[in-house]
Amino acid sequence: NLKPVYDPQKLIFQRSFAWLDSANTELAQLVAANNFTLAGDIFYNNDLTKWRKAVNAYRLRLLINLSKKEADADLQVKQQFAAIVGDHSKYPLLESADDNLQYIFLHPTNDYPMNPSNFGFDALRYNTSATYISLLTAKNDPRVFVTAEPASALVTGGTSPTSFAAFIGANPGEDLGAMYAKANSGQYSLINRYHYYQTYTGEASIQIGYPEMLFNIAEAINRGWIAAGPLGDAETHYQAAIKASLAYYGIPLTGNVDVNFLQSGTPGVNATYNKYSVPFDYSTYYNQSSVKYSGNNANGLKQILEQKYVALFRHSGLEGYYQNRRTGIPVFTTGPGTGNGTRIAKRFQYFGSEITANPENYQSALQSQYGGQDDINATMWILQ
């Protein structure tokens, strides 16, 4: 069929849920029969029980992304979510970071994208965004020390490199020329070049992660879809997710955070670093009003979504964007650098190959959804 009709988005989700449900069932049967051996699995080292957990965690992700459709009688979003979370034996879920579906980089076959060999090409190109940095510095969050560097101009001016005030992200909507000039003059924080360029294997790239799943369950409890999850109430899941994200970056709940910032040279080759040790206490961090879960209300939901966005940093593809598109949290600032009339696009356009090879069904899909226009700013079904 060289000219397929485009299925409605609702039908695609219904079919996806049916396939994921059958995948969970079939994986359980294969594990129970113990007569099937997987080979060449680069994610879970051929462990079907972990694949089963990932299937169910992914289904929770799709369901939470349908929060605007929670009342749809056909989709049964809340009921599906409750069924999965409420029956661990039938629907096992990720139990720790050890169950993350993640890509581990290998040298020399699959190098981490940022490594000593391309340091000289792009290490100064990646300044950070205020969207991310401000969520950390406003909460005195030590993850900023691992993922970013202090703005060099501020440090030269006397600001301590381990002060949260030394970390400044750029407004994503700023004119790109102005942003480039400010970044090169040290007014913005670069990503942490010690952390990201030190080796050829870097950090694992999480596709479906334990923290995200916990935040999704916390959100479902906050929204009233379920009364409790495997760990209890929304706050318990929220805290467990934050702790799992901190652990990913090697940050202890009590003790000192080792901080390394590049001073000169190339990481992994001839670099020198400025090293610091910053005290951290999780209880003190959590008991800040901006962090401590405020309950199953709008502010509590905002806290869950902000922490989830931080935990998704550089992981899980575009999930951070999809969350903003669905909830407006965190706020994405715009401006001349955004283009598109300073608007954040809501959807992708159809591929050019579809326009030329399947024009009738392409036009039909546009008419049924977007008034005939392949508009990146149109509101798709999932957001209505």
Tab-separated table of C-alpha atoms in Angstrom:
chain	number	residue	atom	x	y	z
A	1	ASN	CA	0.000	0.000	0.000
A	2	LEU	CA	1.989	2.955	-1.293
A	3	LYS	CA	-0.679	5.523	-0.457
A	4	PRO	CA	-1.975	4.742	3.039
A	5	VAL	CA	-4.741	6.689	4.720
A	6	TYR	CA	-3.659	8.485	7.881
A	7	ASP	CA	-5.357	7.073	10.960
A	8	PRO	CA	-6.868	9.521	13.459
A	9	GLN	CA	-4.601	10.232	16.421
A	10	LYS	CA	-7.099	8.732	18.866
A	11	LEU	CA	-7.065	5.428	16.980
A	12	ILE	CA	-3.260	5.408	16.973
A	13	PHE	CA	-3.206	5.712	20.763
A	14	GLN	CA	-5.851	3.009	21.156
A	15	ARG	CA	-3.834	0.658	18.978
A	16	SER	CA	-0.624	1.539	20.820
A	17	PHE	CA	-2.205	0.669	24.164
A	18	ALA	CA	-3.472	-2.634	22.774
A	19	TRP	CA	-0.027	-3.532	21.448
A	20	LEU	CA	1.697	-2.578	24.696
A	21	ASP	CA	-0.792	-4.634	26.671
A	22	SER	CA	-0.224	-7.658	24.440
A	23	ALA	CA	3.553	-7.141	24.647
A	24	ASN	CA	3.354	-7.265	28.444
A	25	THR	CA	1.306	-10.466	28.264
A	26	GLU	CA	3.533	-12.176	25.710
A	27	LEU	CA	6.717	-11.258	27.556
A	28	ALA	CA	5.242	-12.763	30.725
A	29	GLN	CA	4.482	-15.968	28.841
A	30	LEU	CA	8.008	-16.156	27.426
A	31	VAL	CA	9.551	-15.617	30.847
A	32	ALA	CA	7.295	-18.244	32.425
A	33	ALA	CA	7.959	-20.795	29.693
A	34	ASN	CA	11.714	-20.257	30.040
A	35	ASN	CA	12.237	-21.567	26.514
A	36	PHE	CA	13.139	-18.365	24.696
A	37	THR	CA	16.575	-16.783	24.636
A	38	LEU	CA	17.147	-13.233	23.474
A	39	ALA	CA	20.530	-12.381	21.935
A	40	GLY	CA	22.342	-9.170	21.072
A	41	ASP	CA	20.279	-6.944	23.363
A	42	ILE	CA	22.346	-3.772	23.946
A	43	PHE	CA	19.866	-2.286	26.415
A	44	TYR	CA	19.003	-4.996	28.939
A	45	ASN	CA	21.572	-7.677	28.216
A	46	ASN	CA	18.846	-10.059	27.045
A	47	ASP	CA	16.709	-9.766	30.207
A	48	LEU	CA	13.046	-10.078	29.181
A	49	THR	CA	11.779	-9.247	32.678
A	50	LYS	CA	13.308	-5.792	32.397
A	51	TRP	CA	11.835	-5.300	28.934
A	52	ARG	CA	8.434	-6.077	30.416
A	53	LYS	CA	8.911	-3.362	33.056
A	54	ALA	CA	9.946	-0.865	30.377
A	55	VAL	CA	6.858	-1.674	28.280
A	56	ASN	CA	4.572	-0.844	31.206
A	57	ALA	CA	6.502	2.289	32.207
A	58	TYR	CA	6.272	3.485	28.609
A	59	ARG	CA	2.528	2.890	28.643
A	60	LEU	CA	2.268	5.110	31.743
A	61	ARG	CA	4.151	7.807	29.810
A	62	LEU	CA	1.671	7.654	26.943
A	63	LEU	CA	-1.260	7.765	29.350
A	64	ILE	CA	0.060	10.790	31.254
A	65	ASN	CA	0.562	12.518	27.910
A	66	LEU	CA	-3.183	12.102	27.391
A	67	SER	CA	-4.081	14.060	30.530
A	68	LYS	CA	-6.313	16.372	28.497
A	69	LYS	CA	-8.268	13.304	27.373
A	70	GLU	CA	-8.850	11.846	30.838
A	71	ALA	CA	-12.632	11.993	30.412
A	72	ASP	CA	-12.673	10.183	27.055
A	73	ALA	CA	-14.927	7.141	27.460
A	74	ASP	CA	-13.171	5.158	24.724
A	75	LEU	CA	-9.602	5.749	25.859
A	76	GLN	CA	-10.214	5.034	29.561
A	77	VAL	CA	-7.029	6.896	30.460
A	78	LYS	CA	-7.524	6.994	34.224
A	79	GLN	CA	-8.781	3.437	34.354
A	80	GLN	CA	-5.822	2.098	32.364
A	81	PHE	CA	-3.368	3.971	34.562
A	82	ALA	CA	-5.012	2.629	37.715
A	83	ALA	CA	-5.019	-0.941	36.387
A	84	ILE	CA	-1.285	-0.851	35.642
A	85	VAL	CA	-0.196	0.774	38.902
A	86	GLY	CA	-2.599	-1.310	40.987
A	87	ASP	CA	-1.464	-4.783	39.878
A	88	HIS	CA	2.283	-5.250	40.193
A	89	SER	CA	2.173	-8.959	39.399
A	90	LYS	CA	0.330	-8.405	36.121
A	91	TYR	CA	2.039	-5.134	35.238
A	92	PRO	CA	5.538	-4.996	36.760
A	93	LEU	CA	7.149	-1.551	36.683
A	94	LEU	CA	10.654	-0.151	36.986
A	95	GLU	CA	11.880	-0.704	40.548
A	96	SER	CA	15.109	1.302	40.541
A	97	ALA	CA	17.557	3.042	38.235
A	98	ASP	CA	18.941	-0.417	37.441
A	99	ASP	CA	15.799	-0.932	35.353
A	100	ASN	CA	16.285	2.189	33.220
A	101	LEU	CA	16.009	1.626	29.491
A	102	GLN	CA	19.190	3.444	28.556
A	103	TYR	CA	21.851	3.553	25.904
A	104	ILE	CA	25.379	2.967	27.153
A	105	PHE	CA	28.059	4.368	24.874
A	106	LEU	CA	30.998	2.211	23.823
A	107	HIS	CA	34.431	3.237	22.601
A	108	PRO	CA	35.525	3.078	19.833
A	109	THR	CA	32.343	1.828	18.138
A	110	ASN	CA	29.716	4.221	19.543
A	111	ASP	CA	31.337	7.207	21.202
A	112	TYR	CA	29.506	9.631	23.439
A	113	PRO	CA	28.629	12.639	21.226
A	114	MET	CA	30.697	15.001	23.403
A	115	ASN	CA	34.172	13.577	23.857
A	116	PRO	CA	37.836	14.680	23.866
A	117	SER	CA	38.120	14.333	20.079
A	118	ASN	CA	35.457	16.936	19.281
A	119	PHE	CA	36.129	19.179	22.271
A	120	GLY	CA	37.909	21.773	20.153
A	121	PHE	CA	35.082	21.831	17.636
A	122	ASP	CA	32.014	22.423	19.781
A	123	ALA	CA	32.838	22.766	23.509
A	124	LEU	CA	32.283	26.531	23.462
A	125	ARG	CA	29.048	26.301	21.475
A	126	TYR	CA	26.834	24.983	24.248
A	127	ASN	CA	25.788	27.587	26.737
A	128	THR	CA	22.928	26.690	29.029
A	129	SER	CA	19.317	27.831	29.056
A	130	ALA	CA	17.759	29.936	31.792
A	131	THR	CA	14.734	27.619	31.638
A	132	TYR	CA	16.839	24.825	33.134
A	133	ILE	CA	19.423	26.759	35.137
A	134	SER	CA	16.886	28.948	36.938
A	135	LEU	CA	14.908	25.921	38.114
A	136	LEU	CA	18.080	24.729	39.834
A	137	THR	CA	19.553	27.940	41.225
A	138	ALA	CA	16.221	29.163	42.609
A	139	LYS	CA	16.073	25.977	44.702
A	140	ASN	CA	19.780	25.779	45.654
A	141	ASP	CA	19.924	22.524	43.711
A	142	PRO	CA	23.427	20.969	43.510
A	143	ARG	CA	22.727	19.345	40.159
A	144	VAL	CA	23.703	22.679	38.617
A	145	PHE	CA	27.316	22.097	39.751
A	146	VAL	CA	27.453	18.828	37.788
A	147	THR	CA	25.718	19.871	34.584
A	148	ALA	CA	26.897	23.485	34.171
A	149	GLU	CA	29.831	25.793	34.785
A	150	PRO	CA	29.731	29.163	36.538
A	151	ALA	CA	29.681	32.172	34.216
A	152	SER	CA	33.359	33.032	33.925
A	153	ALA	CA	32.801	36.798	33.872
A	154	LEU	CA	31.019	36.600	37.216
A	155	VAL	CA	33.801	34.502	38.742
A	156	THR	CA	36.401	36.975	37.476
A	157	GLY	CA	34.321	39.718	39.057
A	158	GLY	CA	34.516	38.066	42.453
A	159	THR	CA	31.510	35.741	42.641
A	160	SER	CA	32.358	32.396	44.182
A	161	PRO	CA	32.288	29.593	41.572
A	162	THR	CA	30.274	27.478	44.023
A	163	SER	CA	27.675	30.184	44.597
A	164	PHE	CA	24.351	29.564	42.911
A	165	ALA	CA	24.470	33.207	41.881
A	166	ALA	CA	27.406	32.372	39.581
A	167	PHE	CA	25.235	30.257	37.288
A	168	ILE	CA	23.355	32.158	34.612
A	169	GLY	CA	21.467	30.644	31.688
A	170	ALA	CA	20.467	32.475	28.540
A	171	ASN	CA	16.915	33.376	27.644
A	172	PRO	CA	16.083	30.859	24.875
A	173	GLY	CA	14.236	33.589	22.999
A	174	GLU	CA	17.197	35.941	22.903
A	175	ASP	CA	18.600	37.032	19.557
A	176	LEU	CA	21.166	34.376	18.680
A	177	GLY	CA	23.843	36.912	17.796
A	178	ALA	CA	23.454	38.616	21.155
A	179	MET	CA	23.451	35.282	22.947
A	180	TYR	CA	26.633	34.221	21.158
A	181	ALA	CA	28.396	37.424	22.129
A	182	LYS	CA	27.373	37.148	25.768
A	183	ALA	CA	28.300	33.482	25.993
A	184	ASN	CA	31.739	34.128	24.541
A	185	SER	CA	32.326	36.986	26.954
A	186	GLY	CA	31.567	34.718	29.898
A	187	GLN	CA	28.195	36.145	30.861
A	188	TYR	CA	26.436	32.789	30.551
A	189	SER	CA	27.147	29.374	31.986
A	190	LEU	CA	28.476	26.733	29.627
A	191	ILE	CA	27.549	23.109	30.092
A	192	ASN	CA	30.036	21.438	32.432
A	193	ARG	CA	32.871	20.488	30.133
A	194	TYR	CA	34.494	18.277	32.763
A	195	HIS	CA	31.344	16.194	33.083
A	196	TYR	CA	30.443	15.947	29.414
A	197	TYR	CA	33.817	15.827	27.614
A	198	GLN	CA	35.944	13.807	30.028
A	199	THR	CA	35.613	10.420	28.289
A	200	TYR	CA	34.508	8.736	25.084
A	201	THR	CA	31.711	6.873	26.877
A	202	GLY	CA	30.188	9.720	28.905
A	203	GLU	CA	26.959	9.177	30.799
A	204	ALA	CA	24.242	6.726	29.844
A	205	SER	CA	21.448	8.192	27.708
A	206	ILE	CA	18.153	7.324	29.428
A	207	GLN	CA	15.206	6.597	27.151
A	208	ILE	CA	12.658	5.380	29.722
A	209	GLY	CA	13.783	6.121	33.257
A	210	TYR	CA	12.835	5.351	36.840
A	211	PRO	CA	12.618	9.025	37.949
A	212	GLU	CA	10.290	9.908	35.072
A	213	MET	CA	8.018	6.980	35.879
A	214	LEU	CA	7.816	8.015	39.544
A	215	PHE	CA	6.964	11.594	38.569
A	216	ASN	CA	4.256	10.269	36.222
A	217	ILE	CA	2.717	8.268	39.063
A	218	ALA	CA	2.939	11.295	41.368
A	219	GLU	CA	1.150	13.375	38.739
A	220	ALA	CA	-1.581	10.755	38.395
A	221	ILE	CA	-2.146	10.783	42.165
A	222	ASN	CA	-2.145	14.587	42.152
A	223	ARG	CA	-4.806	14.569	39.420
A	224	GLY	CA	-6.949	12.079	41.337
A	225	TRP	CA	-6.584	9.251	38.838
A	226	ILE	CA	-5.337	6.857	41.520
A	227	ALA	CA	-5.245	6.945	45.301
A	228	ALA	CA	-1.695	5.651	45.697
A	229	GLY	CA	1.150	4.012	43.820
A	230	PRO	CA	3.655	1.275	44.675
A	231	LEU	CA	5.511	3.595	47.054
A	232	GLY	CA	2.454	5.228	48.608
A	233	ASP	CA	1.194	8.773	48.123
A	234	ALA	CA	2.221	11.459	45.638
A	235	GLU	CA	4.834	12.993	47.925
A	236	THR	CA	6.577	9.652	48.451
A	237	HIS	CA	6.876	9.118	44.690
A	238	TYR	CA	7.915	12.749	44.178
A	239	GLN	CA	10.698	12.460	46.758
A	240	ALA	CA	11.880	9.088	45.473
A	241	ALA	CA	12.117	10.542	41.955
A	242	ILE	CA	14.169	13.531	43.128
A	243	LYS	CA	16.509	11.256	45.062
A	244	ALA	CA	16.937	8.961	42.049
A	245	SER	CA	17.831	11.958	39.873
A	246	LEU	CA	20.364	13.191	42.429
A	247	ALA	CA	21.896	9.721	42.598
A	248	TYR	CA	22.270	9.645	38.805
A	249	TYR	CA	24.672	12.591	39.146
A	250	GLY	CA	26.497	11.034	42.090
A	251	ILE	CA	25.104	13.509	44.617
A	252	PRO	CA	24.831	12.046	48.153
A	253	LEU	CA	21.791	12.821	50.280
A	254	THR	CA	24.110	13.978	53.048
A	255	GLY	CA	27.735	14.924	52.611
A	256	ASN	CA	29.875	16.774	50.114
A	257	VAL	CA	29.310	17.165	46.404
A	258	ASP	CA	32.536	16.955	44.399
A	259	VAL	CA	32.586	19.860	41.964
A	260	ASN	CA	34.936	20.078	38.971
A	261	PHE	CA	35.188	22.941	36.513
A	262	LEU	CA	37.562	23.055	33.550
A	263	GLN	CA	40.442	25.510	33.938
A	264	SER	CA	42.482	24.847	30.794
A	265	GLY	CA	43.377	22.191	28.244
A	266	THR	CA	41.290	19.377	26.777
A	267	PRO	CA	39.343	17.013	29.070
A	268	GLY	CA	40.676	13.496	29.044
A	269	VAL	CA	43.921	14.667	27.437
A	270	ASN	CA	45.792	17.458	29.204
A	271	ALA	CA	43.172	19.374	31.157
A	272	THR	CA	43.529	21.040	34.524
A	273	TYR	CA	40.518	21.604	36.759
A	274	ASN	CA	39.359	23.707	39.603
A	275	LYS	CA	38.052	21.301	42.195
A	276	TYR	CA	35.726	22.087	45.074
A	277	SER	CA	33.743	20.245	47.700
A	278	VAL	CA	30.299	21.653	48.439
A	279	PRO	CA	28.242	20.439	51.438
A	280	PHE	CA	24.731	19.225	50.751
A	281	ASP	CA	21.921	18.006	52.970
A	282	TYR	CA	18.826	16.632	51.298
A	283	SER	CA	16.538	17.393	54.228
A	284	THR	CA	17.506	21.054	54.150
A	285	TYR	CA	17.049	21.126	50.383
A	286	TYR	CA	13.681	19.391	50.486
A	287	ASN	CA	12.230	21.506	53.275
A	288	GLN	CA	12.435	24.652	51.177
A	289	SER	CA	8.932	25.884	50.377
A	290	SER	CA	9.735	25.782	46.673
A	291	VAL	CA	10.655	22.076	46.865
A	292	LYS	CA	8.573	20.476	49.624
A	293	TYR	CA	5.445	18.971	48.090
A	294	SER	CA	2.522	21.243	48.796
A	295	GLY	CA	-0.178	18.618	48.298
A	296	ASN	CA	-2.514	17.371	45.607
A	297	ASN	CA	-3.249	20.810	44.246
A	298	ALA	CA	-2.129	23.044	41.369
A	299	ASN	CA	1.101	24.080	43.075
A	300	GLY	CA	1.916	20.472	43.900
A	301	LEU	CA	1.442	19.571	40.243
A	302	LYS	CA	3.727	22.437	39.234
A	303	GLN	CA	6.400	21.137	41.619
A	304	ILE	CA	6.154	17.631	40.170
A	305	LEU	CA	6.426	18.896	36.598
A	306	GLU	CA	9.350	21.234	37.312
A	307	GLN	CA	11.329	18.481	39.014
A	308	LYS	CA	10.488	16.068	36.215
A	309	TYR	CA	11.751	18.586	33.660
A	310	VAL	CA	15.048	18.867	35.563
A	311	ALA	CA	15.393	15.075	35.742
A	312	LEU	CA	14.775	14.793	31.980
A	313	PHE	CA	17.700	17.119	31.173
A	314	ARG	CA	19.476	15.665	28.106
A	315	HIS	CA	17.431	12.450	28.352
A	316	SER	CA	14.333	10.843	26.807
A	317	GLY	CA	14.325	12.795	23.581
A	318	LEU	CA	11.721	15.553	23.449
A	319	GLU	CA	9.751	14.574	26.552
A	320	GLY	CA	10.592	17.876	28.259
A	321	TYR	CA	9.117	19.766	25.307
A	322	TYR	CA	6.069	17.516	25.164
A	323	GLN	CA	5.425	18.217	28.846
A	324	ASN	CA	5.602	21.979	28.284
A	325	ARG	CA	3.312	21.664	25.270
A	326	ARG	CA	0.786	19.721	27.352
A	327	THR	CA	0.944	21.684	30.617
A	328	GLY	CA	2.784	24.967	30.026
A	329	ILE	CA	5.287	23.944	32.760
A	330	PRO	CA	7.984	25.054	32.905
A	331	VAL	CA	7.396	28.324	31.078
A	332	PHE	CA	9.399	28.596	27.863
A	333	THR	CA	10.376	32.206	27.253
A	334	THR	CA	10.340	33.461	23.684
A	335	GLY	CA	11.743	36.312	21.664
A	336	PRO	CA	13.443	37.120	18.360
A	337	GLY	CA	15.689	34.073	18.625
A	338	THR	CA	12.650	31.809	18.724
A	339	GLY	CA	11.615	32.702	15.198
A	340	ASN	CA	8.114	31.615	14.193
A	341	GLY	CA	6.655	34.952	15.293
A	342	THR	CA	8.155	34.332	18.766
A	343	ARG	CA	5.885	31.306	19.192
A	344	ILE	CA	6.828	27.811	20.354
A	345	ALA	CA	5.732	25.384	17.649
A	346	LYS	CA	3.096	22.831	18.664
A	347	ARG	CA	3.612	20.138	16.056
A	348	PHE	CA	5.816	18.771	13.323
A	349	GLN	CA	4.867	19.122	9.695
A	350	TYR	CA	4.384	16.057	7.516
A	351	PHE	CA	7.460	14.754	5.745
A	352	GLY	CA	8.098	16.160	2.286
A	353	SER	CA	8.054	12.648	0.859
A	354	GLU	CA	4.451	12.236	2.011
A	355	ILE	CA	3.450	15.487	0.347
A	356	THR	CA	4.741	14.308	-3.016
A	357	ALA	CA	4.062	10.555	-2.806
A	358	ASN	CA	0.737	10.525	-0.996
A	359	PRO	CA	-0.854	13.906	-1.764
A	360	GLU	CA	-4.519	12.853	-1.614
A	361	ASN	CA	-4.339	11.389	1.869
A	362	TYR	CA	-1.994	14.148	3.000
A	363	GLN	CA	-4.552	16.779	2.018
A	364	SER	CA	-7.362	14.763	3.565
A	365	ALA	CA	-5.505	14.553	6.872
A	366	LEU	CA	-4.900	18.305	6.877
A	367	GLN	CA	-8.551	19.014	6.178
A	368	SER	CA	-9.749	16.743	8.974
A	369	GLN	CA	-7.338	18.153	11.556
A	370	TYR	CA	-6.017	21.595	10.693
A	371	GLY	CA	-8.368	23.279	8.271
A	372	GLY	CA	-6.200	22.299	5.328
A	373	GLN	CA	-3.006	23.963	6.585
A	374	ASP	CA	0.167	22.085	7.543
A	375	ASP	CA	0.731	24.646	10.296
A	376	ILE	CA	3.359	24.038	12.992
A	377	ASN	CA	1.323	26.251	15.335
A	378	ALA	CA	-1.951	24.364	14.944
A	379	THR	CA	-3.445	22.661	17.991
A	380	MET	CA	-3.312	18.907	17.506
A	381	TRP	CA	-5.879	16.486	18.915
A	382	ILE	CA	-3.810	15.472	21.932
A	383	LEU	CA	-3.790	19.094	23.141
A	384	GLN	CA	-7.481	19.807	22.656
